[in-house]
CSV table of N, CA, C and O and ligand atoms in Angstrom, one decimal:
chain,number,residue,atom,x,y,z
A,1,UNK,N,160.0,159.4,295.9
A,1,UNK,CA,160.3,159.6,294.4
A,1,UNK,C,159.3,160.5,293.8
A,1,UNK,O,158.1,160.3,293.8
A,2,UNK,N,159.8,161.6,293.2
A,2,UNK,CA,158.8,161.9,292.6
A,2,UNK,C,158.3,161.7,291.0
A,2,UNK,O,158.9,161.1,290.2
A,3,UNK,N,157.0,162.2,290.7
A,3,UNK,CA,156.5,162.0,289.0
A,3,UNK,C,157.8,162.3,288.0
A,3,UNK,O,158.0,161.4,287.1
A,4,UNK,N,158.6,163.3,288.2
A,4,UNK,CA,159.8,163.2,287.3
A,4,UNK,C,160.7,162.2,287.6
A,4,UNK,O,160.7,161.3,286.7
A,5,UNK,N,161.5,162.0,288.4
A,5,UNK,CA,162.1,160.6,288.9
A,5,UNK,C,161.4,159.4,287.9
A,5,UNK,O,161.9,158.8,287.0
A,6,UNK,N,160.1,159.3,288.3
A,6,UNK,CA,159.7,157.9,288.1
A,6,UNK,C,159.7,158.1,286.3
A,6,UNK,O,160.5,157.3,285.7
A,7,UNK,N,159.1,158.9,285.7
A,7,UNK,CA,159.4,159.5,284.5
A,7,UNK,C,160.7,158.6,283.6
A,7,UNK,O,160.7,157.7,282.8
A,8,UNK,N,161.6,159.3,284.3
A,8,UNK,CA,162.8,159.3,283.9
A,8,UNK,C,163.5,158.1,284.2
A,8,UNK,O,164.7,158.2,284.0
A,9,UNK,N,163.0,156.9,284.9
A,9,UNK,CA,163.7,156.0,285.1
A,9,UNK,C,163.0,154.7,284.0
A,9,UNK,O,163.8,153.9,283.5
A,10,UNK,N,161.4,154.8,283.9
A,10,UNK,CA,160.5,154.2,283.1
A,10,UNK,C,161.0,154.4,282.1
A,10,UNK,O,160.9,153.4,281.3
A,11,UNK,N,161.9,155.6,281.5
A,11,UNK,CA,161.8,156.1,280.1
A,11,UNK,C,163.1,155.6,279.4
A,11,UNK,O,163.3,155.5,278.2
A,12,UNK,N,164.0,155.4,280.9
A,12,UNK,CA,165.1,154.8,280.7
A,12,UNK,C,165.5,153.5,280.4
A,12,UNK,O,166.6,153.2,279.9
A,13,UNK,N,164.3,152.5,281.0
A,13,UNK,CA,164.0,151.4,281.0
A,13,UNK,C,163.5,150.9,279.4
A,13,UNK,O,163.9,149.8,278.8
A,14,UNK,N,162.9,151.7,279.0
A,14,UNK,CA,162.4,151.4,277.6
A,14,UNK,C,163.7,151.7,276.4
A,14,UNK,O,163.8,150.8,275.6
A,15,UNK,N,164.5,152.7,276.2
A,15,UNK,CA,165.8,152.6,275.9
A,15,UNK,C,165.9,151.8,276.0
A,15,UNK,O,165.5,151.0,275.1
A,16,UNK,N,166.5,151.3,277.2
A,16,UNK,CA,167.7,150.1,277.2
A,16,UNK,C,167.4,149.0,276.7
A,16,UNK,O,168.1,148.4,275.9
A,17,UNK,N,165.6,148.6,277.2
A,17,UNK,CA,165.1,147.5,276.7
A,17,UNK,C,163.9,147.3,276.0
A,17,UNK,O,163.0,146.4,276.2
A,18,UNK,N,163.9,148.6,274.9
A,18,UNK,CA,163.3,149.2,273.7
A,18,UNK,C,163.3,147.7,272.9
A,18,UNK,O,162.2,147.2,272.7
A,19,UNK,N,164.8,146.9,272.3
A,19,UNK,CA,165.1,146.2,271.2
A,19,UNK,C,164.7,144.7,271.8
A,19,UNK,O,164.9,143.7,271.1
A,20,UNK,N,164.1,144.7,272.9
A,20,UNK,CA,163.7,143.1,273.5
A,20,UNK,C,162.5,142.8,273.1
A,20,UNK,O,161.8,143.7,272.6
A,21,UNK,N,162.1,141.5,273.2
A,21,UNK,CA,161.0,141.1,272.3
A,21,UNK,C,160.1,141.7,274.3
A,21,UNK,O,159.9,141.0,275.2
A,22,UNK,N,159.9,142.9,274.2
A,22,UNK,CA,158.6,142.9,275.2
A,22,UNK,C,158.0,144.0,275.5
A,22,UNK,O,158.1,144.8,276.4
A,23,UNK,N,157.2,144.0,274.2
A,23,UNK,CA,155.9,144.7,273.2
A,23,UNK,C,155.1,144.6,274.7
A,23,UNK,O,154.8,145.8,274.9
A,24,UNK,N,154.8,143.9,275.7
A,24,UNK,CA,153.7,144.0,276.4
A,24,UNK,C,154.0,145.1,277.7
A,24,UNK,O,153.2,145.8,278.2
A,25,UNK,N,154.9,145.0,277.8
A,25,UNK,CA,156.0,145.4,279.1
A,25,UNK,C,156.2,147.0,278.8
A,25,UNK,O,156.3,147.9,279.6
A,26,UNK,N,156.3,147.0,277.5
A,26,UNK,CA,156.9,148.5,277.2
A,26,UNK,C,155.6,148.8,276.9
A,26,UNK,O,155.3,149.7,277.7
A,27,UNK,N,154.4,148.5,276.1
A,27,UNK,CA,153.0,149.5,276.2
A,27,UNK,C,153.0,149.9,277.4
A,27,UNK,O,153.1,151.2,277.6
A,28,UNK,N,152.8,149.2,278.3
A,28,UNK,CA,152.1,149.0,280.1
A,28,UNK,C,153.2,150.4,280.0
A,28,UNK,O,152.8,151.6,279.9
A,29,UNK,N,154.1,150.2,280.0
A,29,UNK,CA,155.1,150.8,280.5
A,29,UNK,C,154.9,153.0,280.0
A,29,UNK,O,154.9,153.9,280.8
A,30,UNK,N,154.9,153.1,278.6
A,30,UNK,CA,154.4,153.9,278.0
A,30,UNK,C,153.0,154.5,277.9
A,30,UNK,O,152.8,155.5,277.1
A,31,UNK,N,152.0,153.6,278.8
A,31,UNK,CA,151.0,154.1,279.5
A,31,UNK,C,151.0,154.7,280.8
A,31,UNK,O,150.2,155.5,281.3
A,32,UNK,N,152.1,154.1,281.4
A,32,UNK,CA,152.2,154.3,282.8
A,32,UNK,C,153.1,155.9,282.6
A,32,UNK,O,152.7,156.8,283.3
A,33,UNK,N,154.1,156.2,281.9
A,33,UNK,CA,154.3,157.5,281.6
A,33,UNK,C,153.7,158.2,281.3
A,33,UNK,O,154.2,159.3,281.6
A,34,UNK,N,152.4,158.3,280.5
A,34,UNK,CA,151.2,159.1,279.6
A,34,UNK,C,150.9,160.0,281.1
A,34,UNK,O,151.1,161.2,281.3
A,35,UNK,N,150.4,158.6,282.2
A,35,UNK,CA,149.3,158.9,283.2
A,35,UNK,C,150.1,159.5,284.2
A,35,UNK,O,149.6,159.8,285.3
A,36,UNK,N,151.8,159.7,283.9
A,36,UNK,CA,152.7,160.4,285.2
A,36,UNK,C,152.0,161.6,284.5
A,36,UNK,O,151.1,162.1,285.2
A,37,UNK,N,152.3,162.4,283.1
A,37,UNK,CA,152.5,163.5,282.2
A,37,UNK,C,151.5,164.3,282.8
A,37,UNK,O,151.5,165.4,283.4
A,38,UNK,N,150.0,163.0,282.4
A,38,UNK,CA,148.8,164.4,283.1
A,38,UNK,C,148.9,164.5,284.2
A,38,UNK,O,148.4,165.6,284.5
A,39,UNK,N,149.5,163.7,285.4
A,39,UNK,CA,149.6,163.9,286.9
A,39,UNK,C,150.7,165.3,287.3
A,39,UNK,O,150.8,165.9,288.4
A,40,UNK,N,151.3,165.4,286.2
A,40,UNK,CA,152.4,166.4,286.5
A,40,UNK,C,151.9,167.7,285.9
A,40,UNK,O,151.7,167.8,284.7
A,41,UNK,N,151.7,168.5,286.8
A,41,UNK,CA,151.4,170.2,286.4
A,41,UNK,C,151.5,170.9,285.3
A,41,UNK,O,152.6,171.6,285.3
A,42,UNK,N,151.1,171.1,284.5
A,42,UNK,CA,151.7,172.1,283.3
A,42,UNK,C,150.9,173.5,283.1
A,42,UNK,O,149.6,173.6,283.2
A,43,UNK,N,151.6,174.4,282.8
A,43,UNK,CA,150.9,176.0,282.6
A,43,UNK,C,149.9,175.5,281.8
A,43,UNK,O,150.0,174.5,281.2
A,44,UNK,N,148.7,176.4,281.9
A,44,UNK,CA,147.9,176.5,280.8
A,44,UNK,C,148.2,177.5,280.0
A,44,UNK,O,148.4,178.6,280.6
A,45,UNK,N,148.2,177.4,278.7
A,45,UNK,CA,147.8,178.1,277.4
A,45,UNK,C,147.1,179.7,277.9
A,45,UNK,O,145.9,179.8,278.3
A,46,UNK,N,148.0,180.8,277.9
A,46,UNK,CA,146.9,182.0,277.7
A,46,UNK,C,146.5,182.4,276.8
A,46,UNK,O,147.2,183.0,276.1
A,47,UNK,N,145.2,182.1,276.6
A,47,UNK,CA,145.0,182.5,275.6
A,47,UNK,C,144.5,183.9,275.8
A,47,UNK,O,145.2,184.8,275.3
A,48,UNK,N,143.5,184.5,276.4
A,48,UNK,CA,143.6,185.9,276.7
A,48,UNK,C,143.5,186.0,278.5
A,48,UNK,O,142.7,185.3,279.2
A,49,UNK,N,144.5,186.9,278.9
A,49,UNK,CA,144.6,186.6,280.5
A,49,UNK,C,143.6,187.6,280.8
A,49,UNK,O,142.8,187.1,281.6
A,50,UNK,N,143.4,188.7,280.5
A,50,UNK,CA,141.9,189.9,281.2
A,50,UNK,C,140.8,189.4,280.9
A,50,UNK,O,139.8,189.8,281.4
A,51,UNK,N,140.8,188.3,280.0
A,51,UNK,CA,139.1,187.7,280.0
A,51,UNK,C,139.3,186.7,280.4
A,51,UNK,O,138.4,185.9,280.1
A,52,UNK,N,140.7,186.1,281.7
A,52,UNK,CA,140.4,185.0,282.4
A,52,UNK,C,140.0,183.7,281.0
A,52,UNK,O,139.2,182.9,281.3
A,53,UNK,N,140.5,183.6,280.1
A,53,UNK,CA,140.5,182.7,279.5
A,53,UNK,C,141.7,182.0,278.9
A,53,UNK,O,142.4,182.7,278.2
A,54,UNK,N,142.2,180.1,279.2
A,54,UNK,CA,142.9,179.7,279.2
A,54,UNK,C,142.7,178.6,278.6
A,54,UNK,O,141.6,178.3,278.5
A,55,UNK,N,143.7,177.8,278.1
A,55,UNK,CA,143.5,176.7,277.5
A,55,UNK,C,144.3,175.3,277.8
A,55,UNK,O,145.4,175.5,278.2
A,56,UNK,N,144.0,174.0,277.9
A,56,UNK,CA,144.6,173.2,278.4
A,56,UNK,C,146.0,173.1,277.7
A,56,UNK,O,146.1,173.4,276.5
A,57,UNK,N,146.8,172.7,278.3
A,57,UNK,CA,148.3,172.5,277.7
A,57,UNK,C,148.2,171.3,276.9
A,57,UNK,O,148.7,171.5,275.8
A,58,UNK,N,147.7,170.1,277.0
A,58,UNK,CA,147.2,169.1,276.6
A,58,UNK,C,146.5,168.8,275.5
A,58,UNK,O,146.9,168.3,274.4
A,59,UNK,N,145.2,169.3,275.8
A,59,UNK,CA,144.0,168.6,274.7
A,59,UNK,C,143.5,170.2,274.0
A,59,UNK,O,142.8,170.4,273.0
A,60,UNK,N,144.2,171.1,274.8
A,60,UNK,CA,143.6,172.6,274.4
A,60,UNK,C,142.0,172.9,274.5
A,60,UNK,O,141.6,174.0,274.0
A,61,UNK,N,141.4,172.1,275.0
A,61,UNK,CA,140.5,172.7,275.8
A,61,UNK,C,139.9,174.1,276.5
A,61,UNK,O,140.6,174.0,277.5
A,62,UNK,N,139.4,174.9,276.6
A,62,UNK,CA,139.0,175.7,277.6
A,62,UNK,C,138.9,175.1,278.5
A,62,UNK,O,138.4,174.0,278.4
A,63,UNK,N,139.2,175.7,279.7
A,63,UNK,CA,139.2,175.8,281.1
A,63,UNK,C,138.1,176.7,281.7
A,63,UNK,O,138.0,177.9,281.5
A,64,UNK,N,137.3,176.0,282.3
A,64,UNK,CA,136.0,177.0,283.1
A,64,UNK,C,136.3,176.6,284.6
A,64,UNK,O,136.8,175.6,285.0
A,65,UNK,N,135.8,177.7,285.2
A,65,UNK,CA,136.0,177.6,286.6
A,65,UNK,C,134.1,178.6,286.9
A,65,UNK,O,133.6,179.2,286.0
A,66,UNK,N,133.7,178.4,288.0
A,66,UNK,CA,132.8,179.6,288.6
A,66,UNK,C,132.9,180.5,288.9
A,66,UNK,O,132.4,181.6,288.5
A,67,UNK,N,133.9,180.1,289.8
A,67,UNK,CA,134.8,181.5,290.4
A,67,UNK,C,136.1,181.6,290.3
A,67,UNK,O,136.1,181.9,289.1
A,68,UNK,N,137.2,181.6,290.7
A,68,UNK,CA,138.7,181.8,290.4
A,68,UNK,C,139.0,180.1,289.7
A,68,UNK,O,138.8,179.0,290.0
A,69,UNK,N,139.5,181.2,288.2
A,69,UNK,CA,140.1,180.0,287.3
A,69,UNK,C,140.9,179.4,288.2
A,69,UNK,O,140.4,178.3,288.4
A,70,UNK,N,141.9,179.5,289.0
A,70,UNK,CA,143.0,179.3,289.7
A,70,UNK,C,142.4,177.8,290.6
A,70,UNK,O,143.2,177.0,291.0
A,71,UNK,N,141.6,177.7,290.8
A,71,UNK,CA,141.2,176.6,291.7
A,71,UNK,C,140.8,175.2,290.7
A,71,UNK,O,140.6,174.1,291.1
A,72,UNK,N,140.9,175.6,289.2
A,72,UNK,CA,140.9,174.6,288.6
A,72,UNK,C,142.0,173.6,288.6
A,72,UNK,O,142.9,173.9,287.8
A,73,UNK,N,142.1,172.3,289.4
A,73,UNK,CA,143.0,171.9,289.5
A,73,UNK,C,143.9,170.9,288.6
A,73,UNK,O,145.1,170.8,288.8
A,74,UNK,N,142.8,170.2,287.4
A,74,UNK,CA,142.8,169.6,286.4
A,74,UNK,C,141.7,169.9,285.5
A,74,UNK,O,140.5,170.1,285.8
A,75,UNK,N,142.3,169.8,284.1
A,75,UNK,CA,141.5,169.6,282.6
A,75,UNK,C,140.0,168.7,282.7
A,75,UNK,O,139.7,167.5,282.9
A,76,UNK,N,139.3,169.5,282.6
A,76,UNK,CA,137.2,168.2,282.7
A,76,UNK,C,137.8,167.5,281.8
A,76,UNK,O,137.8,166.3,282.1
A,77,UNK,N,138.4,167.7,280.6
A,77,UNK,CA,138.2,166.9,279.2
A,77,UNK,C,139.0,165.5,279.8
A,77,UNK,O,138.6,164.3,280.1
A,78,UNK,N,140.3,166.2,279.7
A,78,UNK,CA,141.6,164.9,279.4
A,78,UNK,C,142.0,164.8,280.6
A,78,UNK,O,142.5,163.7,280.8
A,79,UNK,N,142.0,165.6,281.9
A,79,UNK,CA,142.3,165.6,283.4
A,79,UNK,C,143.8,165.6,283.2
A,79,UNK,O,144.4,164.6,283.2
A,80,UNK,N,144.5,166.8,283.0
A,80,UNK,CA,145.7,167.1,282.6
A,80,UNK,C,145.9,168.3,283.9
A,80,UNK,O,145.2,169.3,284.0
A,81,UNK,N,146.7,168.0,284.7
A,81,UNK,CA,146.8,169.0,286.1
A,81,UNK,C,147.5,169.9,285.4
A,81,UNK,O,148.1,169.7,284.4
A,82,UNK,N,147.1,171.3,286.3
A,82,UNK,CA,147.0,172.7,285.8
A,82,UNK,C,148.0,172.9,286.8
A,82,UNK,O,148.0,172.5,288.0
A,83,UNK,N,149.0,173.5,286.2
A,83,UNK,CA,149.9,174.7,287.1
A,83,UNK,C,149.6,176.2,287.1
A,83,UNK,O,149.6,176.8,286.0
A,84,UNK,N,149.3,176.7,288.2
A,84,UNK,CA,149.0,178.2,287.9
A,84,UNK,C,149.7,178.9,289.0
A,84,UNK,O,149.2,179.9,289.6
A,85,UNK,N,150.7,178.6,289.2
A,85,UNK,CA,152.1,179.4,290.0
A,85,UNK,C,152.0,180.5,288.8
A,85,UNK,O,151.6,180.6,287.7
A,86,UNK,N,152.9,181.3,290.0
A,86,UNK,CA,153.2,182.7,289.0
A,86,UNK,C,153.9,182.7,288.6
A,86,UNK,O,155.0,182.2,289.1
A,87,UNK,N,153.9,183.4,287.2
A,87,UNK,CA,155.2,183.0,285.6
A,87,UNK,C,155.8,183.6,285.8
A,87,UNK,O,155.5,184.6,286.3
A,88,UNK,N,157.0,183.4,285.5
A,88,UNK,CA,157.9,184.6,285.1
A,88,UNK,C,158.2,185.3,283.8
A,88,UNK,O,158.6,184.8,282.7
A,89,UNK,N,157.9,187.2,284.1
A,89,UNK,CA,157.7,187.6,283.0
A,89,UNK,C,158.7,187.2,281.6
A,89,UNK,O,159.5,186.2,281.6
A,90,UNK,N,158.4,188.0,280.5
A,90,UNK,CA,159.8,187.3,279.7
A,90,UNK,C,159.5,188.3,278.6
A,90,UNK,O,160.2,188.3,277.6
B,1,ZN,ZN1,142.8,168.8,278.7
C-alpha cells in the first residue's frame, strides 16, 4: 500500500465516521495523515533556481544543502520530504 492509498482510506474513514461520538479515534487518526503528508514528497518552492535557492513546500523554510541541494532529502525544520525529480516545463 502506498502513503496515498493509506491517505485516502484514513480520510475516508473520518467521512464516514466524522459524525460518531470518536473525538479520540479521529485526532489519532488526523495525526496519522499529517505524518503520511510530510512522508510524501513534495516540490520545493523556487524561489530563485541559479542561486540554487528553494524553499520548503511546507513550513517555507530554506533549504541548505553543502553540496548538491538535490541530496536534501527532507525539511531540518518540519522534516517535510523533498521531491526534486525533474519538472515539467509550463
Ligand atoms: Zn519544512
Amino acid at each position: 500500500m502506498t502513503y496515498e492509498e493509506a491517505k485516502k482510506i484514513l480520510k475516508a474513514f473520518i467521512e464516514i465516521n466524522g459524525c460518531i461520538e470518536l473525538p479520540i479515534v479521529i485526532n489519532a487518526i488526523k495525526k496519522a495523515i499529517e505524518a503520511l503528508e510530510m512522508r510524501t514528497p513534495k516540490k520545493a518552492y523556487d524561489v530563485n533556481r541559479e542561486m540554487k535557492s528553494f524553499d520548503c513546500p511546507s513550513c517555507l523554510s530554506s533549504l541548505y544543502a553543502e553540496d548538491e541541494l538535490e541530496n536534501v532529502g527532507y525539511c531540518c525544520v518540519c522534516g517535510q520530504a523533498i521531491d526534486w525529480s525533474a519538472d515539467e516545463e509550463t
